[in-house]
Coordinates of C-alpha atoms in Angstrom, one line a residue:
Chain A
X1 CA -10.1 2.2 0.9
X2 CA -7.7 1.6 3.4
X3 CA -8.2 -1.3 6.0
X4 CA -6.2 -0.2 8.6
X5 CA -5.0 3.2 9.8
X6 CA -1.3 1.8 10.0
X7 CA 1.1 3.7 7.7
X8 CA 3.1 2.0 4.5
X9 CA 5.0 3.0 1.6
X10 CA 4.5 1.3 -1.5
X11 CA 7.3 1.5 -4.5
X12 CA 5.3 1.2 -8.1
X13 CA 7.2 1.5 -11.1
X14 CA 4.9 3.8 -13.4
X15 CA 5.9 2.1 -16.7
X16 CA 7.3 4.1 -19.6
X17 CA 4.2 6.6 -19.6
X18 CA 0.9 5.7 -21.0
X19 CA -0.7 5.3 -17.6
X20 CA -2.7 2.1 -19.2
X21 CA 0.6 0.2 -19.4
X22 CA 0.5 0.2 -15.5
X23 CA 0.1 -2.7 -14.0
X24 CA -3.6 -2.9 -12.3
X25 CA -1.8 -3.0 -8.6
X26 CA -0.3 0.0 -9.9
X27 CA -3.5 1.7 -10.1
X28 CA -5.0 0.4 -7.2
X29 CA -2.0 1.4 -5.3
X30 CA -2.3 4.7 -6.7
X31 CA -6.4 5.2 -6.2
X32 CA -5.5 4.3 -2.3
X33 CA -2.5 6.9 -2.0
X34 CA -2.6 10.1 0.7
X35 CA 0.7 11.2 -1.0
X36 CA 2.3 10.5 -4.4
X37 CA 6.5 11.2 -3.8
X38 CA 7.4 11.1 -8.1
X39 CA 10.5 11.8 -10.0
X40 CA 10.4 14.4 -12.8
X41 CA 10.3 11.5 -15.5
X42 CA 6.9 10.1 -14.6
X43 CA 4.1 10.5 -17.2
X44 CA 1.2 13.3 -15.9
X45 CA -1.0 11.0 -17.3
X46 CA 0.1 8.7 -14.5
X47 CA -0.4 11.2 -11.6
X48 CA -3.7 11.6 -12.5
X49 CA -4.9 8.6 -11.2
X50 CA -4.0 9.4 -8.0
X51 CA -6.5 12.5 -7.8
X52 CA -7.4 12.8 -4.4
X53 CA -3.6 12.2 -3.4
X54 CA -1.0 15.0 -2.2
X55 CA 1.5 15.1 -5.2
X56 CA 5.6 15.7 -4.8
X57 CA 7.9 16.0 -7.2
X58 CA 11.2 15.1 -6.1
X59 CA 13.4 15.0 -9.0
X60 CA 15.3 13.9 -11.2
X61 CA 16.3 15.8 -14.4
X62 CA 19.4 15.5 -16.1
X63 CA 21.0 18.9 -15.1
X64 CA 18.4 20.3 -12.7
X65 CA 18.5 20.4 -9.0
X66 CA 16.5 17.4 -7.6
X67 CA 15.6 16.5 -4.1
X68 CA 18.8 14.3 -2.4
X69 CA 18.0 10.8 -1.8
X70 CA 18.2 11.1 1.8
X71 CA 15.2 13.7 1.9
X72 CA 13.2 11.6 0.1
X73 CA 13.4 8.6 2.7
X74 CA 13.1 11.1 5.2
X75 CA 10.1 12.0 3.5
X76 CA 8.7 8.5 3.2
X77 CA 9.5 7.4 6.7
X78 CA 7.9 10.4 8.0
X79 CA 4.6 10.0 6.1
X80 CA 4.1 6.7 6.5
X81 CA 4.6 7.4 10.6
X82 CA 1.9 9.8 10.8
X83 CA -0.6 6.7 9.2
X84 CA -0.4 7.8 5.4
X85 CA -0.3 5.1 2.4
X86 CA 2.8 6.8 0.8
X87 CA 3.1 5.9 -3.1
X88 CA 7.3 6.1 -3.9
X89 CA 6.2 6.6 -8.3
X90 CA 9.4 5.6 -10.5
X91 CA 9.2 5.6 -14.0
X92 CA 9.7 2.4 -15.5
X93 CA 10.7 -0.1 -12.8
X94 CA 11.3 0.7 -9.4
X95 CA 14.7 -1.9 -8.9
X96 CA 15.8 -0.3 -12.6
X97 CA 18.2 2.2 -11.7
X98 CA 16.0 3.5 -9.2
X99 CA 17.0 3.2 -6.6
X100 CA 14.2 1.5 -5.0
X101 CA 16.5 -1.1 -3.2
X102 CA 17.5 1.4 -1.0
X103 CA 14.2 3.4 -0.1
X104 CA 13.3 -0.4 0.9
X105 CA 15.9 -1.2 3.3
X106 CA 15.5 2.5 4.5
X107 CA 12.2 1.6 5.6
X108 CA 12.7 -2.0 6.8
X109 CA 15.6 -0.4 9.1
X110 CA 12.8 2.1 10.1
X111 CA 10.1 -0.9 10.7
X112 CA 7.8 0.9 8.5
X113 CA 5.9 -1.2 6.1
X114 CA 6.8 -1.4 2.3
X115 CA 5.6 -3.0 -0.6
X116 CA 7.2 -2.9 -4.1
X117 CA 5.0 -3.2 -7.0
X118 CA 7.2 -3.8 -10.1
X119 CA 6.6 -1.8 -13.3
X120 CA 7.2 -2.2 -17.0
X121 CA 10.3 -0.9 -17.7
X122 CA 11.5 1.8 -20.3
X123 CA 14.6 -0.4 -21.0
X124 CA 12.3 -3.2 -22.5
X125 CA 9.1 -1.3 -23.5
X126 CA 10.8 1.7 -25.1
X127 CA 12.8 -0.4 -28.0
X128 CA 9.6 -2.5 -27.9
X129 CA 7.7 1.0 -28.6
X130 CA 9.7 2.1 -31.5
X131 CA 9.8 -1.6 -33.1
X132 CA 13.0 -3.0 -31.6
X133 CA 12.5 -6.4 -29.9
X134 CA 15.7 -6.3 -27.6
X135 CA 15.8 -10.0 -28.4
X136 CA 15.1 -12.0 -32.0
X137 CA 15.5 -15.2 -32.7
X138 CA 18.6 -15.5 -35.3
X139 CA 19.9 -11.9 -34.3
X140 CA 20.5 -11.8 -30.3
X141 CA 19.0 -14.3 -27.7
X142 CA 19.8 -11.4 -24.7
X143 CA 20.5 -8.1 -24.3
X144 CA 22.1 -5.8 -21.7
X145 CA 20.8 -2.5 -19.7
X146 CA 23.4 -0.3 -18.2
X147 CA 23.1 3.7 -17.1
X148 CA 25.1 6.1 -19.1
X149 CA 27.0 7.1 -15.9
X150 CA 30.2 7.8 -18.2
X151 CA 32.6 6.3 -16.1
X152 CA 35.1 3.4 -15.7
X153 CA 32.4 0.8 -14.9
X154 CA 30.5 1.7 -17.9
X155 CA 33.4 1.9 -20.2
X156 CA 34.6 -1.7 -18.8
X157 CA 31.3 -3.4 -19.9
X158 CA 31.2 -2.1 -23.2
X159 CA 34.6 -2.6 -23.5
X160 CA 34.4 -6.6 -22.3
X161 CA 30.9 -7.4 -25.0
X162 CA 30.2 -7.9 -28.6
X163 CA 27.3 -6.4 -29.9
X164 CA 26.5 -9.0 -32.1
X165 CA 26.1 -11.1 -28.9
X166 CA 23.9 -9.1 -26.8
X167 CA 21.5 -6.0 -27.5
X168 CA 22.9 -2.8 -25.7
X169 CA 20.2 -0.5 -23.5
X170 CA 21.6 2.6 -22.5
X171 CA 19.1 3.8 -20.1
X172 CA 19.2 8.2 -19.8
X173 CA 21.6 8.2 -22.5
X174 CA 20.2 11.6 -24.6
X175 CA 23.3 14.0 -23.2
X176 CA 26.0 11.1 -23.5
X177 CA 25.0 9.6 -27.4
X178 CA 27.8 11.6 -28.8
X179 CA 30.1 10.0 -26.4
X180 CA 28.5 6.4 -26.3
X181 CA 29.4 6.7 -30.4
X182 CA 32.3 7.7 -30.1
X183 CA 33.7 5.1 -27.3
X184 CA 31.7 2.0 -29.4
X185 CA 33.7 3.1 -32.3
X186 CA 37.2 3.4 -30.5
X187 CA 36.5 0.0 -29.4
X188 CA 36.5 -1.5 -33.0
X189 CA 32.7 -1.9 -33.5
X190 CA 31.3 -2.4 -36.6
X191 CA 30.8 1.6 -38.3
X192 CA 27.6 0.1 -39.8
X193 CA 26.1 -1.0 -36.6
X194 CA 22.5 -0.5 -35.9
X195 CA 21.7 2.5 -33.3
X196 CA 18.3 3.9 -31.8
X197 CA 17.9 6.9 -29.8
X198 CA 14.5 6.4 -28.9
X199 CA 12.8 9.8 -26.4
X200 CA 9.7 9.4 -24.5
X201 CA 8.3 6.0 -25.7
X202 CA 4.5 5.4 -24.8
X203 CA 4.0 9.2 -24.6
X204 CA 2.4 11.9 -27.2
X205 CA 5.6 13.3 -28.1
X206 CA 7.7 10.1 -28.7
X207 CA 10.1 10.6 -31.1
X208 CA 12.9 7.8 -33.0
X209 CA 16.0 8.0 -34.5
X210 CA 17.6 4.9 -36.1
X211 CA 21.2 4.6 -38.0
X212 CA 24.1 3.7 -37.1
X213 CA 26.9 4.3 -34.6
X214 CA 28.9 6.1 -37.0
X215 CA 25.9 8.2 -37.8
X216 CA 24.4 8.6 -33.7
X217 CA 25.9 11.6 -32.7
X218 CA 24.3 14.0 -35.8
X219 CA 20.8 12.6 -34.1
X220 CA 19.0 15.5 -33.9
X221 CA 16.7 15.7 -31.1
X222 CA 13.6 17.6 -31.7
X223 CA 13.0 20.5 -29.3
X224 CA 9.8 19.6 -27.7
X225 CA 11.3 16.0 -27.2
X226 CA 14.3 17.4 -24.8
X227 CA 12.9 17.3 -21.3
X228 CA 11.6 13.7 -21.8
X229 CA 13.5 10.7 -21.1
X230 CA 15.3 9.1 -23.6
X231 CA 17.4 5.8 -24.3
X232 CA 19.7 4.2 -26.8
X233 CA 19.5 1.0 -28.4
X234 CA 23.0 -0.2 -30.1
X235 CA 22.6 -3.8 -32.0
X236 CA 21.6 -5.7 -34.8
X237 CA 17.7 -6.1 -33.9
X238 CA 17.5 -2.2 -34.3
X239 CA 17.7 -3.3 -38.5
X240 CA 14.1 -4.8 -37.5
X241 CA 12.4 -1.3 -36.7
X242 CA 10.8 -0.4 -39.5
X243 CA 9.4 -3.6 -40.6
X244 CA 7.8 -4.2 -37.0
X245 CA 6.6 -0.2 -36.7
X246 CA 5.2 -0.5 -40.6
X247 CA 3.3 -4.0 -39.2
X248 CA 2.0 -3.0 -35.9
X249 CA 1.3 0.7 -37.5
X250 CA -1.8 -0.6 -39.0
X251 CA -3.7 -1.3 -35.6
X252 CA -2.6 2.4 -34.2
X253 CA -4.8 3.6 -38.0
X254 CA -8.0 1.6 -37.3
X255 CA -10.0 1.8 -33.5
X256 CA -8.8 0.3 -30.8
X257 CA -10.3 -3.0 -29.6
X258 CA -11.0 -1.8 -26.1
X259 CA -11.8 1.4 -24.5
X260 CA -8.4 3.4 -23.6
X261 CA -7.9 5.2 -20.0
X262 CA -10.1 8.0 -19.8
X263 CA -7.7 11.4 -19.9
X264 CA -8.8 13.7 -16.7
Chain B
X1 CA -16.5 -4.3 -27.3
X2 CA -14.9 -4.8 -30.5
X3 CA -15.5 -1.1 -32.6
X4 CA -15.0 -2.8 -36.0
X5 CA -15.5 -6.4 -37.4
X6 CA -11.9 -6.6 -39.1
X7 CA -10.0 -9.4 -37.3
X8 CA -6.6 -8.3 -35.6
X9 CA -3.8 -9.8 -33.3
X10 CA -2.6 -8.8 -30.0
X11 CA 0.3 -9.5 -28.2
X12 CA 0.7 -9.5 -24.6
X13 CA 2.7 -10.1 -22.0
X14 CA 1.2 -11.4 -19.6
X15 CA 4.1 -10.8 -16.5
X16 CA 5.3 -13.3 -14.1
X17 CA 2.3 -14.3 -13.0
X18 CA 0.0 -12.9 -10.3
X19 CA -2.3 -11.5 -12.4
X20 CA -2.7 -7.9 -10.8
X21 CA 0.7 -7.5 -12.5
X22 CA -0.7 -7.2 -16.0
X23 CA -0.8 -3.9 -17.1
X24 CA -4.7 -2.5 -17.8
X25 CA -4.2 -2.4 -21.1
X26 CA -3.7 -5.9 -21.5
X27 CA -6.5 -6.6 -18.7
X28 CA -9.0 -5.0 -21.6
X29 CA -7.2 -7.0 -24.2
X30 CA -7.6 -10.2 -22.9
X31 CA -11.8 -9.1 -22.1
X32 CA -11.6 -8.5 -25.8
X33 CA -10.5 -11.6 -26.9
X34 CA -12.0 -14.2 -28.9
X35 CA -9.1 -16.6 -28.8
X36 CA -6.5 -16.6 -26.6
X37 CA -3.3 -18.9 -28.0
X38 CA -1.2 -18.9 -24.5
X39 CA 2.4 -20.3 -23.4
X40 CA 2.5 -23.3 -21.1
X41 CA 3.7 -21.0 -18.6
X42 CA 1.4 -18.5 -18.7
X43 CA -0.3 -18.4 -14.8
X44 CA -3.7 -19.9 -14.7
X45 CA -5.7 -17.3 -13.2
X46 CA -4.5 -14.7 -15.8
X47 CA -6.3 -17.1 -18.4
X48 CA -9.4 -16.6 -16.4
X49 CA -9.5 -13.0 -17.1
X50 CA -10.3 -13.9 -20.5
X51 CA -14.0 -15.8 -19.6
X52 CA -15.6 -15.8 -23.3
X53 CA -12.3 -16.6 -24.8
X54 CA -11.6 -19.5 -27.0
X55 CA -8.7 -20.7 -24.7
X56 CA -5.3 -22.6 -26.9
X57 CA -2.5 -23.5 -25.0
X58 CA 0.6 -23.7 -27.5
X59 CA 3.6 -25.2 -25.4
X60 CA 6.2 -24.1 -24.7
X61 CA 7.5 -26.3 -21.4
X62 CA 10.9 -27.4 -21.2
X63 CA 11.1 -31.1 -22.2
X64 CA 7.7 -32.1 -23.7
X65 CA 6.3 -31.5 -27.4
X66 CA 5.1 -27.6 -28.0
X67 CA 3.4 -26.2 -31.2
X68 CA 5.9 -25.6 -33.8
X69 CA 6.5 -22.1 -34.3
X70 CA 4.8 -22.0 -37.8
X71 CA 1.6 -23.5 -36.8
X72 CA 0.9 -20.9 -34.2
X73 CA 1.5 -17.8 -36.8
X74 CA -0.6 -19.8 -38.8
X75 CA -3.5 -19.8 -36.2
X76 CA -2.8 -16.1 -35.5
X77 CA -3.7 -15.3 -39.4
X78 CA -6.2 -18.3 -39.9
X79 CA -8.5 -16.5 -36.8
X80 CA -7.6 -12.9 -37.6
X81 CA -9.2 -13.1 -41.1
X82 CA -12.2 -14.8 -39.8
X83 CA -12.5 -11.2 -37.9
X84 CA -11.7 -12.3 -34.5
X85 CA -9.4 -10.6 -32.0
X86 CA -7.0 -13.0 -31.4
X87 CA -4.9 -12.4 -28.3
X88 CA -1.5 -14.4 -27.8
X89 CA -0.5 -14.5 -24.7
X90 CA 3.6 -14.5 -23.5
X91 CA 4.8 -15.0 -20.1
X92 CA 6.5 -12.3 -19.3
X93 CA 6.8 -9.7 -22.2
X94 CA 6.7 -10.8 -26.1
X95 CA 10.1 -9.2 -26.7
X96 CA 12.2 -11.0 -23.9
X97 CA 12.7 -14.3 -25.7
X98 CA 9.4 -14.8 -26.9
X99 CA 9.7 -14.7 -30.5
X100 CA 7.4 -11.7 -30.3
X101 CA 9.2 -10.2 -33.5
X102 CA 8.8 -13.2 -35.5
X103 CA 5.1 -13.0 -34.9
X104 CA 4.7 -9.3 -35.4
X105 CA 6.6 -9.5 -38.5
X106 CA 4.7 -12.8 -39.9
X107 CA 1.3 -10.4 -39.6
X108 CA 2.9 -7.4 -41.2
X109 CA 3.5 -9.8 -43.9
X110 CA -0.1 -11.1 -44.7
X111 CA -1.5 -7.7 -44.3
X112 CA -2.8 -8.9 -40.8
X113 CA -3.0 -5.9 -37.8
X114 CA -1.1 -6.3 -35.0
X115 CA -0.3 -4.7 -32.1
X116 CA 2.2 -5.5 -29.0
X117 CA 1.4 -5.1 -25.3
X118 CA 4.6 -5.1 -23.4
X119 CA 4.4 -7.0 -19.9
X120 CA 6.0 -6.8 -16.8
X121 CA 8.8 -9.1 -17.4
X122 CA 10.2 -11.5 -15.5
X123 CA 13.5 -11.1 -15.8
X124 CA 13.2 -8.3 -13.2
X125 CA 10.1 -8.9 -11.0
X126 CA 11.2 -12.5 -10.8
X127 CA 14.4 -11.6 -8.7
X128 CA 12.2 -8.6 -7.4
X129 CA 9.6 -10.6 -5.8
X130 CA 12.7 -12.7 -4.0
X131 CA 14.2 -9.4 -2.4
X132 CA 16.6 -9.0 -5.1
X133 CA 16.8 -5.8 -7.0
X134 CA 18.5 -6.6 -10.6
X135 CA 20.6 -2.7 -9.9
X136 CA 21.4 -1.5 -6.4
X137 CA 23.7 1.6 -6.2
X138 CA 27.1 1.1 -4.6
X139 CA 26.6 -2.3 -5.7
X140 CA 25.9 -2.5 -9.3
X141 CA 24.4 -0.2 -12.4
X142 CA 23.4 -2.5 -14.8
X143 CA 22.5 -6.2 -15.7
X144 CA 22.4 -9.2 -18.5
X145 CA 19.3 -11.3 -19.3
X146 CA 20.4 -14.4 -21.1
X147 CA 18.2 -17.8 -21.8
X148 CA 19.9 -20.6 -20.9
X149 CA 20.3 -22.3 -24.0
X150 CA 23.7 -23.9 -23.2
X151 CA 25.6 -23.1 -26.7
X152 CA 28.6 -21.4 -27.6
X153 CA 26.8 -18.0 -27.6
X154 CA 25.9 -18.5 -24.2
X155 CA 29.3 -19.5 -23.3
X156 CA 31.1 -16.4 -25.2
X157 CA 28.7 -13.5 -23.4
X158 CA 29.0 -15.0 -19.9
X159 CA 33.4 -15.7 -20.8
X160 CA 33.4 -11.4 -21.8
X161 CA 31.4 -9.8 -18.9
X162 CA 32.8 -10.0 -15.2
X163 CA 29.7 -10.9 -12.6
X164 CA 31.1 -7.6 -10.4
X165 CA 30.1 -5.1 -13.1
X166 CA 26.5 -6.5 -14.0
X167 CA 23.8 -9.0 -12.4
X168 CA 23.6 -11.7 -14.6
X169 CA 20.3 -13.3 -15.1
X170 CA 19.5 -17.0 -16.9
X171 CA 16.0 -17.9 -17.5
X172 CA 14.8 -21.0 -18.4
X173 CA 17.4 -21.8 -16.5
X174 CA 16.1 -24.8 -13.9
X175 CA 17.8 -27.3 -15.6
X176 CA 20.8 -25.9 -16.6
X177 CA 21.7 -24.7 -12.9
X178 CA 24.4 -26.9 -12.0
X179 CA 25.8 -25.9 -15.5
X180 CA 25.8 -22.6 -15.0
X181 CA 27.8 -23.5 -11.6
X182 CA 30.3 -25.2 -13.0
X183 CA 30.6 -22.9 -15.8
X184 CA 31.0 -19.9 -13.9
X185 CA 33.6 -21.4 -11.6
X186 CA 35.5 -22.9 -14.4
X187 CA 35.6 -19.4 -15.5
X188 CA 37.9 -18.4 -12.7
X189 CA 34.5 -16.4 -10.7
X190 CA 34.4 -16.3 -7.2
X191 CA 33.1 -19.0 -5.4
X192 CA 31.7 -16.6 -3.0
X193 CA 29.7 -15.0 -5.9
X194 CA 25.8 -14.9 -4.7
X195 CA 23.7 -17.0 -6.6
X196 CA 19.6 -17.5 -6.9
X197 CA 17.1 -19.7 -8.0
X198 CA 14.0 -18.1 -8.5
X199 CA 11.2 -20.6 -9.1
X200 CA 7.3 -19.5 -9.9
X201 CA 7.7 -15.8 -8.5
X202 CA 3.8 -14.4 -8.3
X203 CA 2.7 -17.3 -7.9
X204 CA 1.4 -19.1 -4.8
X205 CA 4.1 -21.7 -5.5
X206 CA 6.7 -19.6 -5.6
X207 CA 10.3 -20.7 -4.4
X208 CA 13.6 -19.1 -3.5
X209 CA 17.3 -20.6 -2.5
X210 CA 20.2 -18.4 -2.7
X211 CA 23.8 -19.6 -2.0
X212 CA 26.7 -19.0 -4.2
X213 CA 27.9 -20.4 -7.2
X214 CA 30.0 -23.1 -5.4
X215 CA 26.7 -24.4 -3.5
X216 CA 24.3 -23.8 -6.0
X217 CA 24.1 -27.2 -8.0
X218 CA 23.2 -28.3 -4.7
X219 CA 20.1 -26.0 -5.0
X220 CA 17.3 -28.7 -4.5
X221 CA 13.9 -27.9 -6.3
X222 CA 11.0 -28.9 -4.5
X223 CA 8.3 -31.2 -6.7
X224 CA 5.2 -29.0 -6.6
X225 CA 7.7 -26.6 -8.3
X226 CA 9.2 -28.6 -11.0
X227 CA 6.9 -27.3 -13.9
X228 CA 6.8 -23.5 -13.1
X229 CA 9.3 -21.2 -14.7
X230 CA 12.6 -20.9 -13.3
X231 CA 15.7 -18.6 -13.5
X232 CA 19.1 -18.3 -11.7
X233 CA 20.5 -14.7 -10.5
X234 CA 24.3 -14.4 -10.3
X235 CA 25.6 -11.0 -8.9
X236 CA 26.7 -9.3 -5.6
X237 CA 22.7 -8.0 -5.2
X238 CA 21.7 -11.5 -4.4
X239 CA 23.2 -10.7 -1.0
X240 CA 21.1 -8.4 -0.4
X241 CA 18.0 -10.8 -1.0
X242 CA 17.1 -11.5 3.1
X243 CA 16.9 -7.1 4.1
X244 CA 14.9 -7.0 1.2
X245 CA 12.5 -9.7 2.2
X246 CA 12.4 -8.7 5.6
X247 CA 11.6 -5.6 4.7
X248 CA 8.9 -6.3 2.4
X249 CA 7.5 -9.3 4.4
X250 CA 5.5 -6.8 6.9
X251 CA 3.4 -5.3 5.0
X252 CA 2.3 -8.8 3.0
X253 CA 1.3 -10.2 6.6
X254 CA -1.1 -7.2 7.2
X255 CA -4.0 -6.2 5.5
X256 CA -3.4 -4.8 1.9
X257 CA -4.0 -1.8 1.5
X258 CA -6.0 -2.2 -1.7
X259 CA -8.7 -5.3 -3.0
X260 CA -7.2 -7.9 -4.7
X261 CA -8.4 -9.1 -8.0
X262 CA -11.2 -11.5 -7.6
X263 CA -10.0 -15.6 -8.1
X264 CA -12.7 -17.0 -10.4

């Protein structure tokens, strides 16, 4: 497929699992890869598009060893040298806490070839998913996506907003949702503020919890649920989950309009 | 294609424009359709991936008379109990200021199936597809998507966050830049901060000016932009805007490495 036998690496954001809510680049990039570099979080589903690729896993898992960063471009750069299309596979987006900004400059400092192919992100699709628009008209007109990184920045943002103002996405949130409770309540927000803790979105084993933030940290996450990535939601469109899962449930009952992905 | 003669709705985002970055999903949604109701903004040549469609634009361009919400859930349930699979089409995805939920909710309502199709929005690939990644580590771990509606809410969000803890991005924000400007410097911001304009990203018109917030009201659109969709970027990762796009500027001179979807 290739049209020359110059080397590249090309970022795609795998979307937030089902491998038919990549974008059609995406899949194209992935049906013309020699070698498929993936974190832990993407989808197998995904990876199986890329069949006649090499496939790496190079992290990351909350709490597990993962490949450092600096390997990785190593690995990219070194690839993409010898002639190989190199597919970099985040899941969700690839400039969503990704890192992908620097695996690009990495290889424009190298003068290898890069591409970024953006994705749908988990931050968006995953409330979406489980019936939360992050925005509604006459609840919240934007919303706001940090990393649970429990640290000073993270506790300055929250600290500085008002929930009824913006939607909150805390992206890899499962281990911190005690915490993120417990800090949202110090701050004075309402007790009876919706919360979502919403695991693998757009996968077989998706799971959601909804209540409140004085109810979050007794979310129980199921056991088969606890290697897959998980988010939470903290606002006032959260109330609107289960009259948008009860309407869109419906289609998910009766056949699907169009042929789904073909599972290899 | 359609399995059943029941009418449904589908929503889907239809991303920031090229029309590669639809996800497959909504490819086979769109081939599925027997009416399409689409956004002013929506990109041409994803339109023509629905060829047997009825085709309906609804508005909605900034300054000129759009279809009033009501009428187009109206059509949505009028077509969908004829039997027809009625796609509506978003720029970007449904749930990012789309009034996706309103829609969804308005079929769950009547009885009416619906499903959602998230997109590839462009409140990411938009500064993406300029060189700027919305999170770069070392620089900044999360970010704020805000429609520029200039009213007190606006106002409040951007008064409570500082600009050096998230990337702030406006959209629909073309003709409130200089507002913005002024906004944020009357707000005590740096006047060094990095600002964007992002006009038409994906699209063969697109546009980019960064500056800062002190030169940015003297961002000058150019005409044969003036009806695509805009949005402003404020944040330290604009600066990084010019590696990125070096970076990423080799590889779109060369051949791709994969066929582009066919124009029609």
């Amino acid at each position: 497929v290739r049209a020359s036998s110059a080397g590249r690496v090309i970022l795609v954001g795998a979307g937030p699992g089902d491998p038919d809510l990549l974008t059609v680049r995406g899949v194209r990039a992935l049906e013309a890869a020699d070698l498929v570099l993936y974190d832990a979080l993407v989808d197998p589903r995904v990876l199986a598009l890329a069949p006649r690729a090499g496939r790496f896993c190079v992290g990351k898992r909350a709490g597990r060893e993962s490949v450092a960063e600096s390997t990785i471009i190593r690995l990219l750069l070194r690839f993409a040298r010898r002639g190989k299309t190199v597919v970099r596979l985040k899941s969700g987006d690839p400039f969503v806490l990704g890192r992908g900004g620097e695996e690009v400059l990495a290889c424009g400092e190298a003068g290898v070839p890069v591409e970024v192919i953006p994705g749908v992100t988990s931050a968006i699709a995953g409330p979406g998913a489980a019936g939360i628009p992050v925005t509604h008209r006459g609840v919240v007109s934007g919303f706001l996506v940090l990393s649970a990184v429990p640290n000073e920045h993270f506790e300055r943002v929250l600290r500085t907003i008002s929930p009824e103002d913006v939607t909150v996405v805390v992206l890899m949130a499962l281990g911190a949702r005690a915490s993120i409770a417990s800090f949202a309540r110090s701050l004075g927000w309402p007790r009876d503020l919706p919360a979502a803790v919403v695991v693998g979105a757009s996968t077989p084993d998706a799971w959601t919890w909804t209540g409140t933030i004085d109810t979050l940290d007794q979310s129980s996450i199921p056991l088969r649920c606890r290697d897959l990535p998980g988010l939470v939601v903290l606002g006032r469109v959260v109330g609107l989950a289960d009259a948008v899962s009860r309407a869109t449930k419906k289609l998910d009952e009766s056949e699907a309009a169009w042929p789904r992905t073909q599972r290899r």
